[in-house]
């Protein structure tokens, strides 16, 4: 892949994310890139460096506190940047230090290993039904779209049920969430998408407040109304985080894993013979094809020396590349 600009402008279509990451890694494990909309960030592509920075308290996800260019969400970027929603929302994903612990603790009250374990029989039922439907659709050798009929259908149904999203609201919400991940939208399109998304979330809360259910949305409304300090914005953004993180990643993992098994029969044979487990398939797929390739954005709280030649100055954005981390030779 040729380098046309310096810093290199990330391809917003994501046509070949691994070739792009490999080319950038050749420039160094921390190198400057240009994101859609012209924002310059440090892209981190080395496994060891990513591991180090993910646990470094000098790295924050809070744009309001640690990204001067964000101007507290009141400046030009908030109005015109097509990726603004990635740093603008107010939930644990964009919180720092004690704020992160506060938001996470409030969510864990309603959403934890125990509450998700209860879902297992339902997930198994949905899976079995979808597989039956696929078998039926594929009778007499007819082709079946794996992504549409299984990889996408399973996680979206599970997370929608977990959150108690009414069926007629699901297609709209899913379409608007995909808009968040569409890095080719113009600033106007992205803004319209965000407005529609928050309108739809307001409708969801209205419905659930009028008609509570046994679901995560109702539980979080209860947490908010219990006076524990969860604001309305944090409530909405936390629900959005759970809905989005709860399916975009899993859809990609399922797609990639099945594709890998079908295109590498020797690997499938290892699983079938018991030489490797299905857990190995999951772990290896996560490494080989990270469902979330680049994660916007983190910020340097103070100057961070990477090596003798590179220091990330305080206030600079950082883009962690989970996709690149999984493919770093010898975990460099
Ligand atoms: C294959 C499946 C999944 C993958 C690969 C994945 C990946 C990730 C990654 C990489 C992060 C950290 C992002 C960052 O800070 O840079 C993250 C955070 C998070 N994910 Fe997932 N995720 C998956 C499934 C899920 C599901 C099913 C849910 C919810 C139902 C979920 C909810 C969250 C939440 C709430 C956070 C924020 C945690 C925090 O800040 O403390 N994820 N996920």
Short mmCIF file of C-alpha atoms and ligand atoms in Angstrom, two decimals:
data_model
loop_
_atom_site.label_atom_id
_atom_site.label_comp_id
_atom_site.label_asym_id
_atom_site.label_seq_id
_atom_site.Cartn_x
_atom_site.Cartn_y
_atom_site.Cartn_z
CA UNK A 1 0.00 0.00 0.00
CA UNK A 2 1.38 3.40 -0.92
CA UNK A 3 1.64 6.26 1.53
CA UNK A 4 0.24 9.42 -0.07
CA UNK A 5 0.11 11.84 2.84
CA UNK A 6 1.95 12.52 6.05
CA UNK A 7 0.30 11.95 8.47
CA UNK A 8 -1.35 9.13 6.52
CA UNK A 9 -5.10 9.62 6.03
CA UNK A 10 -6.99 6.54 7.27
CA UNK A 11 -9.21 5.01 4.56
CA UNK A 12 -12.76 5.73 5.80
CA UNK A 13 -14.16 2.83 3.76
CA UNK A 14 -11.99 0.32 5.66
CA UNK A 15 -11.31 -1.56 2.42
CA UNK A 16 -8.20 -3.33 3.70
CA UNK A 17 -7.72 -2.53 7.38
CA UNK A 18 -4.98 -5.09 7.90
CA UNK A 19 -2.80 -3.93 5.02
CA UNK A 20 -3.28 -0.38 6.26
CA UNK A 21 -2.29 -1.32 9.82
CA UNK A 22 0.76 -3.25 8.61
CA UNK A 23 1.90 -0.28 6.54
CA UNK A 24 1.44 2.03 9.52
CA UNK A 25 3.24 -0.36 11.86
CA UNK A 26 6.22 -0.16 9.55
CA UNK A 27 6.31 3.54 10.40
CA UNK A 28 6.51 2.77 14.12
CA UNK A 29 4.24 1.38 16.83
CA UNK A 30 2.93 4.91 17.47
CA UNK A 31 2.50 7.03 14.37
CA UNK A 32 0.34 9.99 13.47
CA UNK A 33 -2.68 9.49 11.19
CA UNK A 34 -5.44 11.71 9.88
CA UNK A 35 -9.00 10.62 10.69
CA UNK A 36 -12.04 11.47 8.54
CA UNK A 37 -12.73 15.16 9.07
CA UNK A 38 -9.04 16.02 9.43
CA UNK A 39 -8.48 15.17 13.12
CA UNK A 40 -4.88 14.07 13.70
CA UNK A 41 -4.38 11.19 16.14
CA UNK A 42 -1.60 8.85 17.24
CA UNK A 43 -2.36 5.40 15.90
CA UNK A 44 -1.00 2.63 18.12
CA UNK A 45 -0.35 -0.60 16.27
CA UNK A 46 2.05 -2.64 18.46
CA UNK A 47 0.63 -5.29 20.81
CA UNK A 48 2.96 -4.53 23.75
CA UNK A 49 2.51 -0.79 23.45
CA UNK A 50 -1.29 -1.13 23.24
CA UNK A 51 -1.30 -3.31 26.35
CA UNK A 52 0.82 -0.74 28.14
CA UNK A 53 -1.31 2.25 27.13
CA UNK A 54 -4.67 0.57 27.85
CA UNK A 55 -3.74 0.37 31.54
CA UNK A 56 -1.77 3.61 31.79
CA UNK A 57 -3.59 6.15 34.00
CA UNK A 58 -2.09 8.90 31.82
CA UNK A 59 -4.40 7.72 29.02
CA UNK A 60 -8.03 8.86 29.23
CA UNK A 61 -11.20 8.35 27.20
CA UNK A 62 -12.78 11.58 28.47
CA UNK A 63 -12.76 14.16 25.68
CA UNK A 64 -14.34 16.80 27.94
CA UNK A 65 -11.48 16.71 30.45
CA UNK A 66 -8.51 15.70 28.35
CA UNK A 67 -8.95 16.84 24.76
CA UNK A 68 -8.53 20.63 24.54
CA UNK A 69 -9.50 20.63 20.84
CA UNK A 70 -12.94 19.24 21.78
CA UNK A 71 -13.61 22.54 23.63
CA UNK A 72 -15.91 20.84 26.11
CA UNK A 73 -18.26 19.84 23.29
CA UNK A 74 -19.07 23.48 22.57
CA UNK A 75 -16.69 24.22 19.70
CA UNK A 76 -16.41 23.64 15.97
CA UNK A 77 -15.55 19.94 16.23
CA UNK A 78 -18.73 19.06 18.11
CA UNK A 79 -20.77 20.78 15.41
CA UNK A 80 -18.97 19.64 12.30
CA UNK A 81 -17.00 16.44 12.92
CA UNK A 82 -18.69 13.34 11.46
CA UNK A 83 -17.20 11.11 14.19
CA UNK A 84 -18.21 13.44 17.05
CA UNK A 85 -20.58 10.92 18.61
CA UNK A 86 -17.62 8.62 19.37
CA UNK A 87 -16.30 11.13 21.91
CA UNK A 88 -19.43 13.12 22.78
CA UNK A 89 -21.52 10.52 24.57
CA UNK A 90 -21.58 10.32 28.35
CA UNK A 91 -21.18 6.77 29.58
CA UNK A 92 -18.43 4.55 30.96
CA UNK A 93 -16.83 4.31 27.50
CA UNK A 94 -15.91 7.99 27.59
CA UNK A 95 -15.30 8.39 31.34
CA UNK A 96 -12.04 8.62 33.26
CA UNK A 97 -10.92 7.39 36.69
CA UNK A 98 -13.52 7.64 39.45
CA UNK A 99 -16.19 8.75 36.95
CA UNK A 100 -15.64 5.51 35.04
CA UNK A 101 -15.97 3.49 38.27
CA UNK A 102 -19.15 5.38 39.22
CA UNK A 103 -20.88 4.74 35.88
CA UNK A 104 -19.72 1.14 35.67
CA UNK A 105 -20.90 0.41 39.23
CA UNK A 106 -24.38 1.77 38.51
CA UNK A 107 -24.67 -0.42 35.43
CA UNK A 108 -23.33 -3.52 37.18
CA UNK A 109 -26.27 -3.24 39.59
CA UNK A 110 -28.55 -4.07 36.65
CA UNK A 111 -26.24 -5.90 34.26
CA UNK A 112 -23.74 -8.49 35.47
CA UNK A 113 -22.56 -12.06 34.91
CA UNK A 114 -25.52 -13.41 36.90
CA UNK A 115 -28.17 -11.48 34.96
CA UNK A 116 -26.65 -12.52 31.63
CA UNK A 117 -26.28 -16.19 32.66
CA UNK A 118 -30.07 -16.28 33.07
CA UNK A 119 -30.30 -15.56 29.35
CA UNK A 120 -28.44 -18.69 28.25
CA UNK A 121 -31.50 -20.91 27.55
CA UNK A 122 -33.13 -18.12 25.56
CA UNK A 123 -29.95 -17.53 23.51
CA UNK A 124 -29.75 -21.27 22.81
CA UNK A 125 -33.39 -21.27 21.72
CA UNK A 126 -32.92 -18.31 19.34
CA UNK A 127 -29.79 -19.97 17.93
CA UNK A 128 -31.59 -23.27 17.33
CA UNK A 129 -34.53 -21.52 15.65
CA UNK A 130 -32.27 -19.51 13.36
CA UNK A 131 -30.28 -22.60 12.38
CA UNK A 132 -33.52 -24.43 11.59
CA UNK A 133 -34.66 -21.51 9.45
CA UNK A 134 -31.32 -21.52 7.63
CA UNK A 135 -31.51 -25.24 6.97
CA UNK A 136 -35.01 -24.77 5.57
CA UNK A 137 -33.98 -21.79 3.44
CA UNK A 138 -30.99 -23.76 2.13
CA UNK A 139 -32.91 -26.86 1.10
CA UNK A 140 -32.14 -28.21 -2.38
CA UNK A 141 -28.79 -26.37 -2.37
CA UNK A 142 -30.24 -22.87 -2.35
CA UNK A 143 -27.67 -20.29 -1.14
CA UNK A 144 -28.30 -18.71 2.27
CA UNK A 145 -26.92 -15.37 3.44
CA UNK A 146 -25.05 -16.30 6.63
CA UNK A 147 -24.67 -12.72 7.80
CA UNK A 148 -28.30 -11.71 7.35
CA UNK A 149 -29.90 -14.89 8.55
CA UNK A 150 -27.58 -15.82 11.42
CA UNK A 151 -24.54 -13.68 12.33
CA UNK A 152 -26.61 -10.50 12.37
CA UNK A 153 -29.94 -11.95 13.44
CA UNK A 154 -28.70 -13.68 16.60
CA UNK A 155 -26.92 -10.86 18.48
CA UNK A 156 -29.45 -8.21 17.45
CA UNK A 157 -32.32 -10.30 18.71
CA UNK A 158 -30.53 -11.17 21.97
CA UNK A 159 -29.52 -7.60 22.80
CA UNK A 160 -32.95 -6.25 21.81
CA UNK A 161 -34.63 -8.72 24.16
CA UNK A 162 -32.10 -8.00 26.93
CA UNK A 163 -32.91 -4.30 26.67
CA UNK A 164 -36.64 -4.89 26.18
CA UNK A 165 -36.75 -2.95 22.90
CA UNK A 166 -40.22 -3.25 21.33
CA UNK A 167 -40.12 -5.11 18.01
CA UNK A 168 -41.44 -2.21 15.94
CA UNK A 169 -38.65 0.08 17.21
CA UNK A 170 -35.83 -2.35 16.43
CA UNK A 171 -35.32 -1.77 12.66
CA UNK A 172 -35.10 2.02 13.13
CA UNK A 173 -32.74 1.77 16.07
CA UNK A 174 -30.50 -0.72 14.27
CA UNK A 175 -30.35 1.45 11.15
CA UNK A 176 -29.41 4.52 13.18
CA UNK A 177 -26.74 2.64 15.15
CA UNK A 178 -25.15 1.55 11.87
CA UNK A 179 -24.92 5.23 11.02
CA UNK A 180 -22.54 5.65 13.98
CA UNK A 181 -20.19 3.10 12.41
CA UNK A 182 -20.42 4.55 8.90
CA UNK A 183 -17.23 6.56 8.58
CA UNK A 184 -18.17 7.72 5.07
CA UNK A 185 -21.11 9.92 6.17
CA UNK A 186 -20.86 13.66 5.58
CA UNK A 187 -21.00 15.86 8.72
CA UNK A 188 -24.61 16.80 7.84
CA UNK A 189 -25.65 13.16 7.41
CA UNK A 190 -23.89 12.18 10.64
CA UNK A 191 -25.60 14.99 12.55
CA UNK A 192 -29.04 14.05 11.19
CA UNK A 193 -28.34 10.45 12.18
CA UNK A 194 -27.44 11.44 15.76
CA UNK A 195 -30.57 13.61 16.11
CA UNK A 196 -32.79 10.75 14.90
CA UNK A 197 -30.96 8.32 17.20
CA UNK A 198 -31.59 10.43 20.32
CA UNK A 199 -35.23 10.94 19.29
CA UNK A 200 -35.66 7.18 19.02
CA UNK A 201 -34.00 6.62 22.41
CA UNK A 202 -36.36 9.20 23.93
CA UNK A 203 -39.28 7.22 22.47
CA UNK A 204 -37.88 4.01 23.96
CA UNK A 205 -37.63 5.58 27.43
CA UNK A 206 -41.14 6.97 27.15
CA UNK A 207 -42.48 3.51 26.28
CA UNK A 208 -40.59 1.78 29.08
CA UNK A 209 -41.52 4.37 31.69
CA UNK A 210 -45.19 3.91 30.79
CA UNK A 211 -44.91 0.14 30.56
CA UNK A 212 -41.95 -1.24 32.57
CA UNK A 213 -40.70 -4.76 31.86
CA UNK A 214 -38.20 -7.36 33.08
CA UNK A 215 -35.36 -5.85 31.09
CA UNK A 216 -32.15 -3.84 31.30
CA UNK A 217 -33.79 -0.60 30.17
CA UNK A 218 -36.33 -0.79 32.99
CA UNK A 219 -33.58 -1.74 35.49
CA UNK A 220 -31.50 1.28 34.47
CA UNK A 221 -34.53 3.57 34.67
CA UNK A 222 -35.00 2.24 38.22
CA UNK A 223 -31.35 2.99 39.01
CA UNK A 224 -31.81 6.53 37.66
CA UNK A 225 -34.99 7.09 39.61
CA UNK A 226 -33.43 5.62 42.77
CA UNK A 227 -31.45 8.85 43.08
CA UNK A 228 -28.01 7.26 42.61
CA UNK A 229 -26.85 10.10 40.42
CA UNK A 230 -27.32 8.61 36.93
CA UNK A 231 -28.31 11.59 34.78
CA UNK A 232 -30.86 11.28 31.94
CA UNK A 233 -28.06 11.72 29.38
CA UNK A 234 -25.94 9.05 31.08
CA UNK A 235 -28.95 6.72 31.15
CA UNK A 236 -29.56 7.13 27.41
CA UNK A 237 -25.87 6.88 26.50
CA UNK A 238 -25.39 3.80 28.66
CA UNK A 239 -28.32 2.09 26.95
CA UNK A 240 -26.89 3.08 23.58
CA UNK A 241 -23.51 1.67 24.59
CA UNK A 242 -25.02 -1.64 25.69
CA UNK A 243 -27.13 -1.90 22.53
CA UNK A 244 -24.26 -1.02 20.19
CA UNK A 245 -21.40 -2.85 21.92
CA UNK A 246 -23.75 -5.75 22.49
CA UNK A 247 -24.21 -6.58 18.82
CA UNK A 248 -21.79 -4.88 16.38
CA UNK A 249 -18.86 -6.81 17.86
CA UNK A 250 -20.61 -10.16 18.11
CA UNK A 251 -22.02 -9.99 14.56
CA UNK A 252 -18.50 -9.54 13.22
CA UNK A 253 -17.05 -12.29 15.40
CA UNK A 254 -19.64 -14.81 14.22
CA UNK A 255 -19.16 -13.85 10.57
CA UNK A 256 -15.40 -14.06 10.77
CA UNK A 257 -15.33 -17.32 12.72
CA UNK A 258 -17.67 -19.19 10.36
CA UNK A 259 -15.90 -17.79 7.30
CA UNK A 260 -12.53 -18.86 8.73
CA UNK A 261 -13.75 -22.38 9.44
CA UNK A 262 -15.30 -22.79 6.01
CA UNK A 263 -12.30 -21.45 4.10
CA UNK A 264 -9.63 -23.27 6.16
CA UNK A 265 -10.76 -26.90 6.29
CA UNK A 266 -7.55 -28.01 8.05
CA UNK A 267 -8.45 -25.74 10.99
CA UNK A 268 -12.01 -27.04 11.07
CA UNK A 269 -10.68 -30.60 11.03
CA UNK A 270 -8.58 -29.81 14.13
CA UNK A 271 -11.71 -28.67 15.97
CA UNK A 272 -13.74 -31.65 14.81
CA UNK A 273 -11.02 -34.09 15.93
CA UNK A 274 -10.81 -32.42 19.35
CA UNK A 275 -7.25 -31.17 18.79
CA UNK A 276 -8.60 -27.61 19.22
CA UNK A 277 -11.71 -26.42 21.04
CA UNK A 278 -14.51 -24.04 20.01
CA UNK A 279 -13.13 -21.66 22.67
CA UNK A 280 -9.85 -21.73 20.69
CA UNK A 281 -11.83 -20.80 17.56
CA UNK A 282 -13.32 -17.79 19.36
CA UNK A 283 -9.98 -16.62 20.77
CA UNK A 284 -8.10 -17.11 17.52
CA UNK A 285 -10.80 -15.36 15.50
CA UNK A 286 -10.71 -12.40 17.90
CA UNK A 287 -6.95 -12.19 17.36
CA UNK A 288 -6.96 -12.74 13.61
CA UNK A 289 -9.98 -10.56 12.72
CA UNK A 290 -10.70 -8.16 15.59
CA UNK A 291 -14.43 -7.31 15.46
CA UNK A 292 -13.56 -3.76 16.46
CA UNK A 293 -10.47 -2.82 14.48
CA UNK A 294 -9.75 0.79 15.50
CA UNK A 295 -11.26 2.29 18.62
CA UNK A 296 -11.74 6.09 18.70
CA UNK A 297 -10.55 7.84 20.86
CA UNK A 298 -8.26 8.14 23.84
CA UNK A 299 -6.26 11.18 24.99
CA UNK A 300 -2.88 11.75 26.62
CA UNK A 301 -3.47 13.25 30.08
CA UNK A 302 0.19 14.31 30.21
CA UNK A 303 3.20 13.91 27.91
CA UNK A 304 3.79 10.19 27.37
CA UNK A 305 7.24 9.08 26.26
CA UNK A 306 6.88 6.11 23.92
CA UNK A 307 10.58 5.71 23.13
CA UNK A 308 13.66 7.87 22.56
CA UNK A 309 12.16 9.36 19.39
CA UNK A 310 8.44 9.60 20.09
CA UNK A 311 6.56 11.43 22.84
CA UNK A 312 2.77 11.82 22.68
CA UNK A 313 2.10 15.35 23.92
CA UNK A 314 -0.58 15.98 26.58
CA UNK A 315 -3.98 16.56 24.98
CA UNK A 316 -3.25 14.62 21.78
CA UNK A 317 -5.80 12.00 20.63
CA UNK A 318 -4.82 8.33 20.51
CA UNK A 319 -6.39 5.69 18.27
CA UNK A 320 -5.85 2.15 19.55
CA UNK A 321 -5.81 -0.46 16.79
CA UNK A 322 -7.05 -3.74 18.26
CA UNK A 323 -6.94 -5.15 14.72
CA UNK A 324 -3.22 -4.43 14.45
CA UNK A 325 -2.47 -5.71 17.97
CA UNK A 326 -3.66 -9.20 17.06
CA UNK A 327 -1.32 -9.35 14.10
CA UNK A 328 1.86 -7.97 15.63
CA UNK A 329 4.65 -10.46 15.01
CA UNK A 330 6.22 -11.80 18.23
CA UNK A 331 3.90 -9.54 20.23
CA UNK A 332 6.20 -6.57 19.58
C1 LIG B 1 -17.22 -10.41 20.43
C2 LIG B 1 -17.80 -9.66 21.32
C3 LIG B 1 -17.21 -8.39 21.89
C4 LIG B 1 -16.02 -7.77 21.64
C5 LIG B 1 -14.92 -8.18 20.68
C6 LIG B 1 -15.98 -6.57 22.46
C7 LIG B 1 -14.93 -5.68 22.47
C8 LIG B 1 -14.82 -4.62 23.36
C9 LIG B 1 -13.69 -3.74 23.47
C10 LIG B 1 -12.42 -3.84 22.61
C11 LIG B 1 -13.96 -2.85 24.45
C12 LIG B 1 -13.03 -1.75 24.96
C13 LIG B 1 -13.11 -0.58 24.06
C14 LIG B 1 -12.09 0.48 24.43
O1 LIG B 1 -12.13 0.98 25.55
O2 LIG B 1 -11.25 0.81 23.60
C15 LIG B 1 -15.28 -3.14 24.96
C16 LIG B 1 -15.91 -2.45 25.96
C17 LIG B 1 -17.22 -2.65 26.34
N1 LIG B 1 -18.07 -3.63 25.84
FE1 LIG B 1 -17.61 -5.09 24.57
N2 LIG B 1 -17.14 -6.50 23.18
C18 LIG B 1 -17.93 -7.58 22.86
C19 LIG B 1 -19.20 -7.86 23.32
C20 LIG B 1 -19.92 -7.05 24.16
C21 LIG B 1 -21.29 -7.29 24.57
C22 LIG B 1 -22.12 -8.50 24.13
C23 LIG B 1 -21.63 -6.27 25.39
C24 LIG B 1 -22.94 -5.97 26.08
C25 LIG B 1 -24.00 -6.71 26.01
C26 LIG B 1 -20.48 -5.38 25.50
C27 LIG B 1 -20.43 -4.23 26.25
C28 LIG B 1 -19.29 -3.48 26.46
C29 LIG B 1 -19.22 -2.36 27.41
C30 LIG B 1 -20.36 -1.86 28.29
C31 LIG B 1 -17.92 -1.85 27.33
C32 LIG B 1 -17.33 -0.68 28.13
C33 LIG B 1 -16.63 -1.24 29.36
C34 LIG B 1 -15.96 -0.17 30.20
O3 LIG B 1 -15.65 0.92 29.73
O4 LIG B 1 -15.72 -0.44 31.39
N3 LIG B 1 -19.47 -5.90 24.75
N4 LIG B 1 -15.78 -4.23 24.28
#
